């Protein structure tokens, strides 16, 4: 404990870049965060390393006897985990020191650097490395045979370049972070390691890696800026001098003279953009703007000069500003003029028009001013200077132009500017997009004929139109972007990227269709309303902070959990193994997935660990206390609202008592399903039901076709033709997404590879992250759905499909940030701690941090670089109800099938879930493409489609959990009307049935009964989990931790539900006697299998029934035999 405390203090006080503010000190209890070692910390780092080197020297000088040896040791408690990493650089992507995160193995990354302090030896070999952007850190290398001070200096001399594979950053015993290298093979240096240094092209390559493969536009922009800075001086000199020549030669008032002034502004602006600190250039820009009659813009530039200069050097700008400032200008006008430089010059119609003329002219002449290939740009510059001094301005302009053309690095700086523009577009936001527009326009000004620069301009303008719709120079941003696209097509023809951008611009510029959501609240408003309706917020219950949970966990661990005798006395069992510190093992073993917010992810895992450490012991202690009573929030959640409160609090209430239907408690009104929510996919395990070819299946409230995904398609020998799957759903989002998915499955002509298509469908169905290929397929599917079904799907569904087809896409970084920070469920819903095996915990943590499914083999660890965010998760029209935060892929397949498949495949549970879904999706692809199944979807409530459904003569009908929101008498009347033709078998499930039965929750009982329930539940689940199910070769305990680290309210409820769900069903089916002829027959009734990885759904009861007594149930429909032949009878 003292060692850990000392480390924590040292980390906060000494570590490079660490804050010593009060907020940082308050977080000392948290795991150490990543440390950014910047160039500014070099002095302290070098001083600390000098102390380390002095210690090494003292060790060498220490006298030793002839038999004494120096032992090489290593701190085994914090070594880098062994991994089967590839030693090839080809598959590793760069990382800078400032991006290293504490306690993290940076999987798939490589750190390039140059030794700046040679190696020393103190048990291991240590040296300092500086990366390409000037940040430095210490490296510690172990496992070198014959290591010694001399060998340390020999192997790692100053100036040597090194490449460290998958660096692992840890905190050293001296309080400083360093990269630990376990084996020499982790340092790759075959003499080819090259840092960008003074090479603009290498900086461009480095930036391209960060932009295209690492989804890190910020670092990419830094790299491109380094390259631009190396080249800017030449472009600045030539452009600025050409601007001066154009200004000096402007003596006439004709059109040619006006064009020259516009070109002078453009040249000066290019130079000012490339060298913002050059006041001479800035003054030249202000003068050119003034000469061109653009006084407001000139005044803005003059004021910038005043801000940037000292009092002495600002005098010319002050004089110019005083001459330009209007005497009666309002403060608002002043503010606009001072910002003119930042908002106007790069999109002035006259200037852009001049650039377009030059671009078109370049197609004919290839060069604006021919140059002698044997002459260097410097000679042309000197020649132009001499011509300028003799007032031969036209010749000087031509010489400077030839100098630019003779400059070998002109294409390189233009590419760097274009790439930096792309990085700014990827970052988004008005400031970044404005900078991107400047970069692209400067690239155009330097090489007008390069179509890629015009394309970047169009992209920046389109992006700006989404965040700032104000017109520039009397034109809309969309029109300006469209004009740039036309020039791209003129210069280089059409390509896929241009066509996609033009489709977006057309969608944005066409007359807006009437908004079907007019009058609907925004998505943000709906989200806030749902948050405020949370039962705990309604009654003012305050949830404990994670810091408070951590303190409680530590106290519990100190007082009880650390003492086997006390533990057994308190809980009646031997203490379980300590909970693995998965918040520390995850970054160390797996590394952070690309695009995640590392600080936010680290906090999430820490919070999840602290909450799991508290379960179930703290709650068992509370519930065993005579003074325990549930909080008001717990009661409201248990009853699903306040309507049943008077019934529940009646002192005469006893177990097995059933609450009357809500309609009887509220004088006729029944709470409706909350429409302020959308579901990305079903939140219940998909049950395997049988559907029959040649019949119609009606799916009411289908959400996502889950019943079709898990179904078996059967022949009954009397019918032919396809299964007709007809869905009715209130949620426009569910209808639109399912239409697009079915179009991918059965409507697209490509691709022929069913396994690749299945993986794309899996991503769209369940994942927050898609590959770029999946994104393209999805948007093609939305366009196909609009062509084939757009006229019949309804306005809101069509609006969603159109929005998705026009989507600009979602960056990986934005998707992962939203996924992590817009989930109100929080870390207390984590399932990571439920797993016993390390590989399952790593896969579960990756899923919780990213929401990724099916993007890469291996549960998401080793993230692919070709990833983008899900359009259906993160790009929906405003007014679309927000997505629920409760769906997880762990809840879509029954727990016993998950474990069975994982055992058979020797894989993680997560991988098994992926594999099972892929098998089922490939089955759907076969059915859809062979015509065995046809799908029709309707945006309509089932009660509004009774006649339509009855006309279908449905053979089977699924109801989701609609019955939870309909009075049972009304439901049976509705279901009978839909199946009036007879022969219909119904499937449904209830999630809310426990709210109507007293005794289904542990706090319904007195203290003594609660104590027995807690012990009995632990013993029962222990027995179930440690016993192999009949005919199976797995045990739940092989994968899930015991006791389950969760709230005992949930585990005891599952045990209690075994006794209570059949009485509820008997009462629910009893209401069927009040509709129709009163007949009904039940084929099956069952409760879900306990799933430790689920946060809800374990208490769901599924059942199958019919109102036609001539229907004979058999195994085809998953029915089971019950005592006395009655599925609703209580077991013996």
JSON list of N, CA, C and O in Angstrom, two decimals, residues 234-274:
[
{"chain": "A", "resi": 234, "resn": "UNK", "atom": "N", "xyz": [9.85, 29.56, -49.67]},
{"chain": "A", "resi": 234, "resn": "UNK", "atom": "CA", "xyz": [9.99, 29.80, -51.11]},
{"chain": "A", "resi": 234, "resn": "UNK", "atom": "C", "xyz": [8.70, 30.32, -51.71]},
{"chain": "A", "resi": 234, "resn": "UNK", "atom": "O", "xyz": [8.67, 31.30, -52.46]},
{"chain": "A", "resi": 235, "resn": "UNK", "atom": "N", "xyz": [7.58, 29.65, -51.37]},
{"chain": "A", "resi": 235, "resn": "UNK", "atom": "CA", "xyz": [6.29, 30.08, -51.91]},
{"chain": "A", "resi": 235, "resn": "UNK", "atom": "C", "xyz": [5.93, 31.47, -51.42]},
{"chain": "A", "resi": 235, "resn": "UNK", "atom": "O", "xyz": [5.35, 32.27, -52.17]},
{"chain": "A", "resi": 236, "resn": "UNK", "atom": "N", "xyz": [6.28, 31.78, -50.18]},
{"chain": "A", "resi": 236, "resn": "UNK", "atom": "CA", "xyz": [5.97, 33.09, -49.62]},
{"chain": "A", "resi": 236, "resn": "UNK", "atom": "C", "xyz": [6.74, 34.18, -50.37]},
{"chain": "A", "resi": 236, "resn": "UNK", "atom": "O", "xyz": [6.17, 35.22, -50.76]},
{"chain": "A", "resi": 237, "resn": "UNK", "atom": "N", "xyz": [8.03, 33.96, -50.58]},
{"chain": "A", "resi": 237, "resn": "UNK", "atom": "CA", "xyz": [8.86, 34.96, -51.27]},
{"chain": "A", "resi": 237, "resn": "UNK", "atom": "C", "xyz": [8.34, 35.22, -52.67]},
{"chain": "A", "resi": 237, "resn": "UNK", "atom": "O", "xyz": [8.12, 36.38, -53.09]},
{"chain": "A", "resi": 238, "resn": "UNK", "atom": "N", "xyz": [8.11, 34.16, -53.43]},
{"chain": "A", "resi": 238, "resn": "UNK", "atom": "CA", "xyz": [7.69, 34.32, -54.83]},
{"chain": "A", "resi": 238, "resn": "UNK", "atom": "C", "xyz": [6.29, 34.93, -54.92]},
{"chain": "A", "resi": 238, "resn": "UNK", "atom": "O", "xyz": [6.04, 35.81, -55.74]},
{"chain": "A", "resi": 239, "resn": "UNK", "atom": "N", "xyz": [5.36, 34.44, -54.08]},
{"chain": "A", "resi": 239, "resn": "UNK", "atom": "CA", "xyz": [3.99, 34.96, -54.13]},
{"chain": "A", "resi": 239, "resn": "UNK", "atom": "C", "xyz": [3.93, 36.41, -53.67]},
{"chain": "A", "resi": 239, "resn": "UNK", "atom": "O", "xyz": [3.25, 37.25, -54.28]},
{"chain": "A", "resi": 240, "resn": "UNK", "atom": "N", "xyz": [4.64, 36.73, -52.59]},
{"chain": "A", "resi": 240, "resn": "UNK", "atom": "CA", "xyz": [4.63, 38.09, -52.07]},
{"chain": "A", "resi": 240, "resn": "UNK", "atom": "C", "xyz": [5.26, 39.06, -53.07]},
{"chain": "A", "resi": 240, "resn": "UNK", "atom": "O", "xyz": [4.74, 40.17, -53.30]},
{"chain": "A", "resi": 241, "resn": "UNK", "atom": "N", "xyz": [6.39, 38.65, -53.65]},
{"chain": "A", "resi": 241, "resn": "UNK", "atom": "CA", "xyz": [7.03, 39.53, -54.63]},
{"chain": "A", "resi": 241, "resn": "UNK", "atom": "C", "xyz": [6.15, 39.73, -55.85]},
{"chain": "A", "resi": 241, "resn": "UNK", "atom": "O", "xyz": [6.07, 40.83, -56.43]},
{"chain": "A", "resi": 242, "resn": "UNK", "atom": "N", "xyz": [5.46, 38.67, -56.27]},
{"chain": "A", "resi": 242, "resn": "UNK", "atom": "CA", "xyz": [4.58, 38.82, -57.43]},
{"chain": "A", "resi": 242, "resn": "UNK", "atom": "C", "xyz": [3.41, 39.74, -57.09]},
{"chain": "A", "resi": 242, "resn": "UNK", "atom": "O", "xyz": [2.96, 40.52, -57.94]},
{"chain": "A", "resi": 243, "resn": "UNK", "atom": "N", "xyz": [2.93, 39.68, -55.85]},
{"chain": "A", "resi": 243, "resn": "UNK", "atom": "CA", "xyz": [1.87, 40.60, -55.44]},
{"chain": "A", "resi": 243, "resn": "UNK", "atom": "C", "xyz": [2.37, 42.04, -55.49]},
{"chain": "A", "resi": 243, "resn": "UNK", "atom": "O", "xyz": [1.64, 42.94, -55.94]},
{"chain": "A", "resi": 244, "resn": "UNK", "atom": "N", "xyz": [3.60, 42.27, -55.01]},
{"chain": "A", "resi": 244, "resn": "UNK", "atom": "CA", "xyz": [4.15, 43.63, -55.04]},
{"chain": "A", "resi": 244, "resn": "UNK", "atom": "C", "xyz": [4.28, 44.14, -56.46]},
{"chain": "A", "resi": 244, "resn": "UNK", "atom": "O", "xyz": [3.98, 45.31, -56.76]},
{"chain": "A", "resi": 245, "resn": "UNK", "atom": "N", "xyz": [4.73, 43.26, -57.38]},
{"chain": "A", "resi": 245, "resn": "UNK", "atom": "CA", "xyz": [4.88, 43.67, -58.77]},
{"chain": "A", "resi": 245, "resn": "UNK", "atom": "C", "xyz": [3.53, 44.01, -59.39]},
{"chain": "A", "resi": 245, "resn": "UNK", "atom": "O", "xyz": [3.40, 44.99, -60.15]},
{"chain": "A", "resi": 246, "resn": "UNK", "atom": "N", "xyz": [2.50, 43.24, -59.06]},
{"chain": "A", "resi": 246, "resn": "UNK", "atom": "CA", "xyz": [1.17, 43.50, -59.62]},
{"chain": "A", "resi": 246, "resn": "UNK", "atom": "C", "xyz": [0.60, 44.81, -59.07]},
{"chain": "A", "resi": 246, "resn": "UNK", "atom": "O", "xyz": [-0.07, 45.56, -59.78]},
{"chain": "A", "resi": 247, "resn": "UNK", "atom": "N", "xyz": [0.87, 45.08, -57.80]},
{"chain": "A", "resi": 247, "resn": "UNK", "atom": "CA", "xyz": [0.40, 46.34, -57.21]},
{"chain": "A", "resi": 247, "resn": "UNK", "atom": "C", "xyz": [1.12, 47.53, -57.84]},
{"chain": "A", "resi": 247, "resn": "UNK", "atom": "O", "xyz": [0.51, 48.55, -58.18]},
{"chain": "A", "resi": 248, "resn": "UNK", "atom": "N", "xyz": [2.43, 47.39, -58.01]},
{"chain": "A", "resi": 248, "resn": "UNK", "atom": "CA", "xyz": [3.21, 48.50, -58.54]},
{"chain": "A", "resi": 248, "resn": "UNK", "atom": "C", "xyz": [2.88, 48.77, -60.00]},
{"chain": "A", "resi": 248, "resn": "UNK", "atom": "O", "xyz": [2.91, 49.92, -60.47]},
{"chain": "A", "resi": 249, "resn": "UNK", "atom": "N", "xyz": [2.55, 47.71, -60.74]},
{"chain": "A", "resi": 249, "resn": "UNK", "atom": "CA", "xyz": [2.26, 47.88, -62.16]},
{"chain": "A", "resi": 249, "resn": "UNK", "atom": "C", "xyz": [0.83, 48.25, -62.44]},
{"chain": "A", "resi": 249, "resn": "UNK", "atom": "O", "xyz": [0.42, 48.32, -63.60]},
{"chain": "A", "resi": 250, "resn": "UNK", "atom": "N", "xyz": [0.02, 48.48, -61.41]},
{"chain": "A", "resi": 250, "resn": "UNK", "atom": "CA", "xyz": [-1.39, 48.79, -61.59]},
{"chain": "A", "resi": 250, "resn": "UNK", "atom": "C", "xyz": [-1.59, 50.30, -61.76]},
{"chain": "A", "resi": 250, "resn": "UNK", "atom": "O", "xyz": [-1.70, 51.03, -60.80]},
{"chain": "A", "resi": 251, "resn": "UNK", "atom": "N", "xyz": [-1.58, 50.77, -63.02]},
{"chain": "A", "resi": 251, "resn": "UNK", "atom": "CA", "xyz": [-1.73, 52.20, -63.27]},
{"chain": "A", "resi": 251, "resn": "UNK", "atom": "C", "xyz": [-3.00, 52.54, -64.03]},
{"chain": "A", "resi": 251, "resn": "UNK", "atom": "O", "xyz": [-3.35, 53.70, -64.17]},
{"chain": "A", "resi": 252, "resn": "UNK", "atom": "N", "xyz": [-3.66, 51.54, -64.58]},
{"chain": "A", "resi": 252, "resn": "UNK", "atom": "CA", "xyz": [-4.82, 51.79, -65.44]},
{"chain": "A", "resi": 252, "resn": "UNK", "atom": "C", "xyz": [-6.10, 51.40, -64.73]},
{"chain": "A", "resi": 252, "resn": "UNK", "atom": "O", "xyz": [-6.10, 50.75, -63.69]},
{"chain": "A", "resi": 253, "resn": "UNK", "atom": "N", "xyz": [-7.22, 51.80, -65.33]},
{"chain": "A", "resi": 253, "resn": "UNK", "atom": "CA", "xyz": [-8.53, 51.47, -64.77]},
{"chain": "A", "resi": 253, "resn": "UNK", "atom": "C", "xyz": [-9.28, 50.46, -65.62]},
{"chain": "A", "resi": 253, "resn": "UNK", "atom": "O", "xyz": [-10.48, 50.31, -65.50]},
{"chain": "A", "resi": 254, "resn": "UNK", "atom": "N", "xyz": [-8.57, 49.80, -66.55]},
{"chain": "A", "resi": 254, "resn": "UNK", "atom": "CA", "xyz": [-9.26, 48.86, -67.43]},
{"chain": "A", "resi": 254, "resn": "UNK", "atom": "C", "xyz": [-9.47, 47.52, -66.74]},
{"chain": "A", "resi": 254, "resn": "UNK", "atom": "O", "xyz": [-9.03, 47.30, -65.61]},
{"chain": "A", "resi": 255, "resn": "UNK", "atom": "N", "xyz": [-10.16, 46.61, -67.45]},
{"chain": "A", "resi": 255, "resn": "UNK", "atom": "CA", "xyz": [-10.47, 45.29, -66.87]},
{"chain": "A", "resi": 255, "resn": "UNK", "atom": "C", "xyz": [-9.21, 44.50, -66.56]},
{"chain": "A", "resi": 255, "resn": "UNK", "atom": "O", "xyz": [-9.15, 43.79, -65.56]},
{"chain": "A", "resi": 256, "resn": "UNK", "atom": "N", "xyz": [-8.22, 44.64, -67.45]},
{"chain": "A", "resi": 256, "resn": "UNK", "atom": "CA", "xyz": [-6.98, 43.90, -67.22]},
{"chain": "A", "resi": 256, "resn": "UNK", "atom": "C", "xyz": [-6.31, 44.34, -65.94]},
{"chain": "A", "resi": 256, "resn": "UNK", "atom": "O", "xyz": [-5.78, 43.55, -65.17]},
{"chain": "A", "resi": 257, "resn": "UNK", "atom": "N", "xyz": [-6.36, 45.65, -65.66]},
{"chain": "A", "resi": 257, "resn": "UNK", "atom": "CA", "xyz": [-5.79, 46.18, -64.43]},
{"chain": "A", "resi": 257, "resn": "UNK", "atom": "C", "xyz": [-6.56, 45.68, -63.22]},
{"chain": "A", "resi": 257, "resn": "UNK", "atom": "O", "xyz": [-5.97, 45.36, -62.19]},
{"chain": "A", "resi": 258, "resn": "UNK", "atom": "N", "xyz": [-7.91, 45.60, -63.34]},
{"chain": "A", "resi": 258, "resn": "UNK", "atom": "CA", "xyz": [-8.72, 45.08, -62.24]},
{"chain": "A", "resi": 258, "resn": "UNK", "atom": "C", "xyz": [-8.37, 43.63, -61.94]},
{"chain": "A", "resi": 258, "resn": "UNK", "atom": "O", "xyz": [-8.28, 43.22, -60.78]},
{"chain": "A", "resi": 259, "resn": "UNK", "atom": "N", "xyz": [-8.15, 42.84, -63.01]},
{"chain": "A", "resi": 259, "resn": "UNK", "atom": "CA", "xyz": [-7.76, 41.44, -62.82]},
{"chain": "A", "resi": 259, "resn": "UNK", "atom": "C", "xyz": [-6.40, 41.36, -62.10]},
{"chain": "A", "resi": 259, "resn": "UNK", "atom": "O", "xyz": [-6.19, 40.50, -61.26]},
{"chain": "A", "resi": 260, "resn": "UNK", "atom": "N", "xyz": [-5.50, 42.29, -62.47]},
{"chain": "A", "resi": 260, "resn": "UNK", "atom": "CA", "xyz": [-4.18, 42.29, -61.85]},
{"chain": "A", "resi": 260, "resn": "UNK", "atom": "C", "xyz": [-4.29, 42.57, -60.35]},
{"chain": "A", "resi": 260, "resn": "UNK", "atom": "O", "xyz": [-3.58, 41.99, -59.53]},
{"chain": "A", "resi": 261, "resn": "UNK", "atom": "N", "xyz": [-5.17, 43.49, -59.98]},
{"chain": "A", "resi": 261, "resn": "UNK", "atom": "CA", "xyz": [-5.36, 43.77, -58.56]},
{"chain": "A", "resi": 261, "resn": "UNK", "atom": "C", "xyz": [-5.92, 42.55, -57.83]},
{"chain": "A", "resi": 261, "resn": "UNK", "atom": "O", "xyz": [-5.52, 42.23, -56.71]},
{"chain": "A", "resi": 262, "resn": "UNK", "atom": "N", "xyz": [-6.88, 41.87, -58.46]},
{"chain": "A", "resi": 262, "resn": "UNK", "atom": "CA", "xyz": [-7.42, 40.65, -57.86]},
{"chain": "A", "resi": 262, "resn": "UNK", "atom": "C", "xyz": [-6.34, 39.60, -57.67]},
{"chain": "A", "resi": 262, "resn": "UNK", "atom": "O", "xyz": [-6.26, 38.93, -56.63]},
{"chain": "A", "resi": 263, "resn": "UNK", "atom": "N", "xyz": [-5.48, 39.47, -58.71]},
{"chain": "A", "resi": 263, "resn": "UNK", "atom": "CA", "xyz": [-4.37, 38.51, -58.59]},
{"chain": "A", "resi": 263, "resn": "UNK", "atom": "C", "xyz": [-3.39, 38.94, -57.51]},
{"chain": "A", "resi": 263, "resn": "UNK", "atom": "O", "xyz": [-2.80, 38.09, -56.83]},
{"chain": "A", "resi": 264, "resn": "UNK", "atom": "N", "xyz": [-3.19, 40.24, -57.34]},
{"chain": "A", "resi": 264, "resn": "UNK", "atom": "CA", "xyz": [-2.29, 40.73, -56.29]},
{"chain": "A", "resi": 264, "resn": "UNK", "atom": "C", "xyz": [-2.83, 40.36, -54.91]},
{"chain": "A", "resi": 264, "resn": "UNK", "atom": "O", "xyz": [-2.08, 39.94, -54.02]},
{"chain": "A", "resi": 265, "resn": "UNK", "atom": "N", "xyz": [-4.13, 40.54, -54.73]},
{"chain": "A", "resi": 265, "resn": "UNK", "atom": "CA", "xyz": [-4.74, 40.13, -53.46]},
{"chain": "A", "resi": 265, "resn": "UNK", "atom": "C", "xyz": [-4.54, 38.64, -53.23]},
{"chain": "A", "resi": 265, "resn": "UNK", "atom": "O", "xyz": [-4.17, 38.20, -52.12]},
{"chain": "A", "resi": 266, "resn": "UNK", "atom": "N", "xyz": [-4.75, 37.86, -54.27]},
{"chain": "A", "resi": 266, "resn": "UNK", "atom": "CA", "xyz": [-4.62, 36.41, -54.15]},
{"chain": "A", "resi": 266, "resn": "UNK", "atom": "C", "xyz": [-3.20, 36.01, -53.77]},
{"chain": "A", "resi": 266, "resn": "UNK", "atom": "O", "xyz": [-2.97, 35.21, -52.86]},
{"chain": "A", "resi": 267, "resn": "UNK", "atom": "N", "xyz": [-2.21, 36.58, -54.45]},
{"chain": "A", "resi": 267, "resn": "UNK", "atom": "CA", "xyz": [-0.81, 36.25, -54.15]},
{"chain": "A", "resi": 267, "resn": "UNK", "atom": "C", "xyz": [-0.44, 36.65, -52.72]},
{"chain": "A", "resi": 267, "resn": "UNK", "atom": "O", "xyz": [0.21, 35.89, -51.99]},
{"chain": "A", "resi": 268, "resn": "UNK", "atom": "N", "xyz": [-0.86, 37.86, -52.32]},
{"chain": "A", "resi": 268, "resn": "UNK", "atom": "CA", "xyz": [-0.53, 38.31, -50.96]},
{"chain": "A", "resi": 268, "resn": "UNK", "atom": "C", "xyz": [-1.23, 37.44, -49.92]},
{"chain": "A", "resi": 268, "resn": "UNK", "atom": "O", "xyz": [-0.66, 37.14, -48.86]},
{"chain": "A", "resi": 269, "resn": "UNK", "atom": "N", "xyz": [-2.45, 37.03, -50.22]},
{"chain": "A", "resi": 269, "resn": "UNK", "atom": "CA", "xyz": [-3.18, 36.18, -49.28]},
{"chain": "A", "resi": 269, "resn": "UNK", "atom": "C", "xyz": [-2.52, 34.82, -49.16]},
{"chain": "A", "resi": 269, "resn": "UNK", "atom": "O", "xyz": [-2.46, 34.24, -48.07]},
{"chain": "A", "resi": 270, "resn": "UNK", "atom": "N", "xyz": [-2.02, 34.27, -50.27]},
{"chain": "A", "resi": 270, "resn": "UNK", "atom": "CA", "xyz": [-1.29, 32.99, -50.23]},
{"chain": "A", "resi": 270, "resn": "UNK", "atom": "C", "xyz": [-0.09, 33.11, -49.31]},
{"chain": "A", "resi": 270, "resn": "UNK", "atom": "O", "xyz": [0.16, 32.28, -48.43]},
{"chain": "A", "resi": 271, "resn": "UNK", "atom": "N", "xyz": [0.68, 34.18, -49.50]},
{"chain": "A", "resi": 271, "resn": "UNK", "atom": "CA", "xyz": [1.88, 34.37, -48.68]},
{"chain": "A", "resi": 271, "resn": "UNK", "atom": "C", "xyz": [1.51, 34.57, -47.21]},
{"chain": "A", "resi": 271, "resn": "UNK", "atom": "O", "xyz": [2.17, 34.02, -46.31]},
{"chain": "A", "resi": 272, "resn": "UNK", "atom": "N", "xyz": [0.43, 35.33, -46.93]},
{"chain": "A", "resi": 272, "resn": "UNK", "atom": "CA", "xyz": [0.02, 35.56, -45.54]},
{"chain": "A", "resi": 272, "resn": "UNK", "atom": "C", "xyz": [-0.48, 34.29, -44.88]},
{"chain": "A", "resi": 272, "resn": "UNK", "atom": "O", "xyz": [-0.28, 34.07, -43.69]},
{"chain": "A", "resi": 273, "resn": "UNK", "atom": "N", "xyz": [-1.11, 33.44, -45.67]},
{"chain": "A", "resi": 273, "resn": "UNK", "atom": "CA", "xyz": [-1.60, 32.17, -45.12]},
{"chain": "A", "resi": 273, "resn": "UNK", "atom": "C", "xyz": [-0.44, 31.23, -44.78]},
{"chain": "A", "resi": 273, "resn": "UNK", "atom": "O", "xyz": [-0.46, 30.56, -43.75]},
{"chain": "A", "resi": 274, "resn": "UNK", "atom": "N", "xyz": [0.57, 31.21, -45.63]},
{"chain": "A", "resi": 274, "resn": "UNK", "atom": "CA", "xyz": [1.70, 30.30, -45.40]},
{"chain": "A", "resi": 274, "resn": "UNK", "atom": "C", "xyz": [2.64, 30.81, -44.32]},
{"chain": "A", "resi": 274, "resn": "UNK", "atom": "O", "xyz": [3.33, 30.02, -43.68]}
]
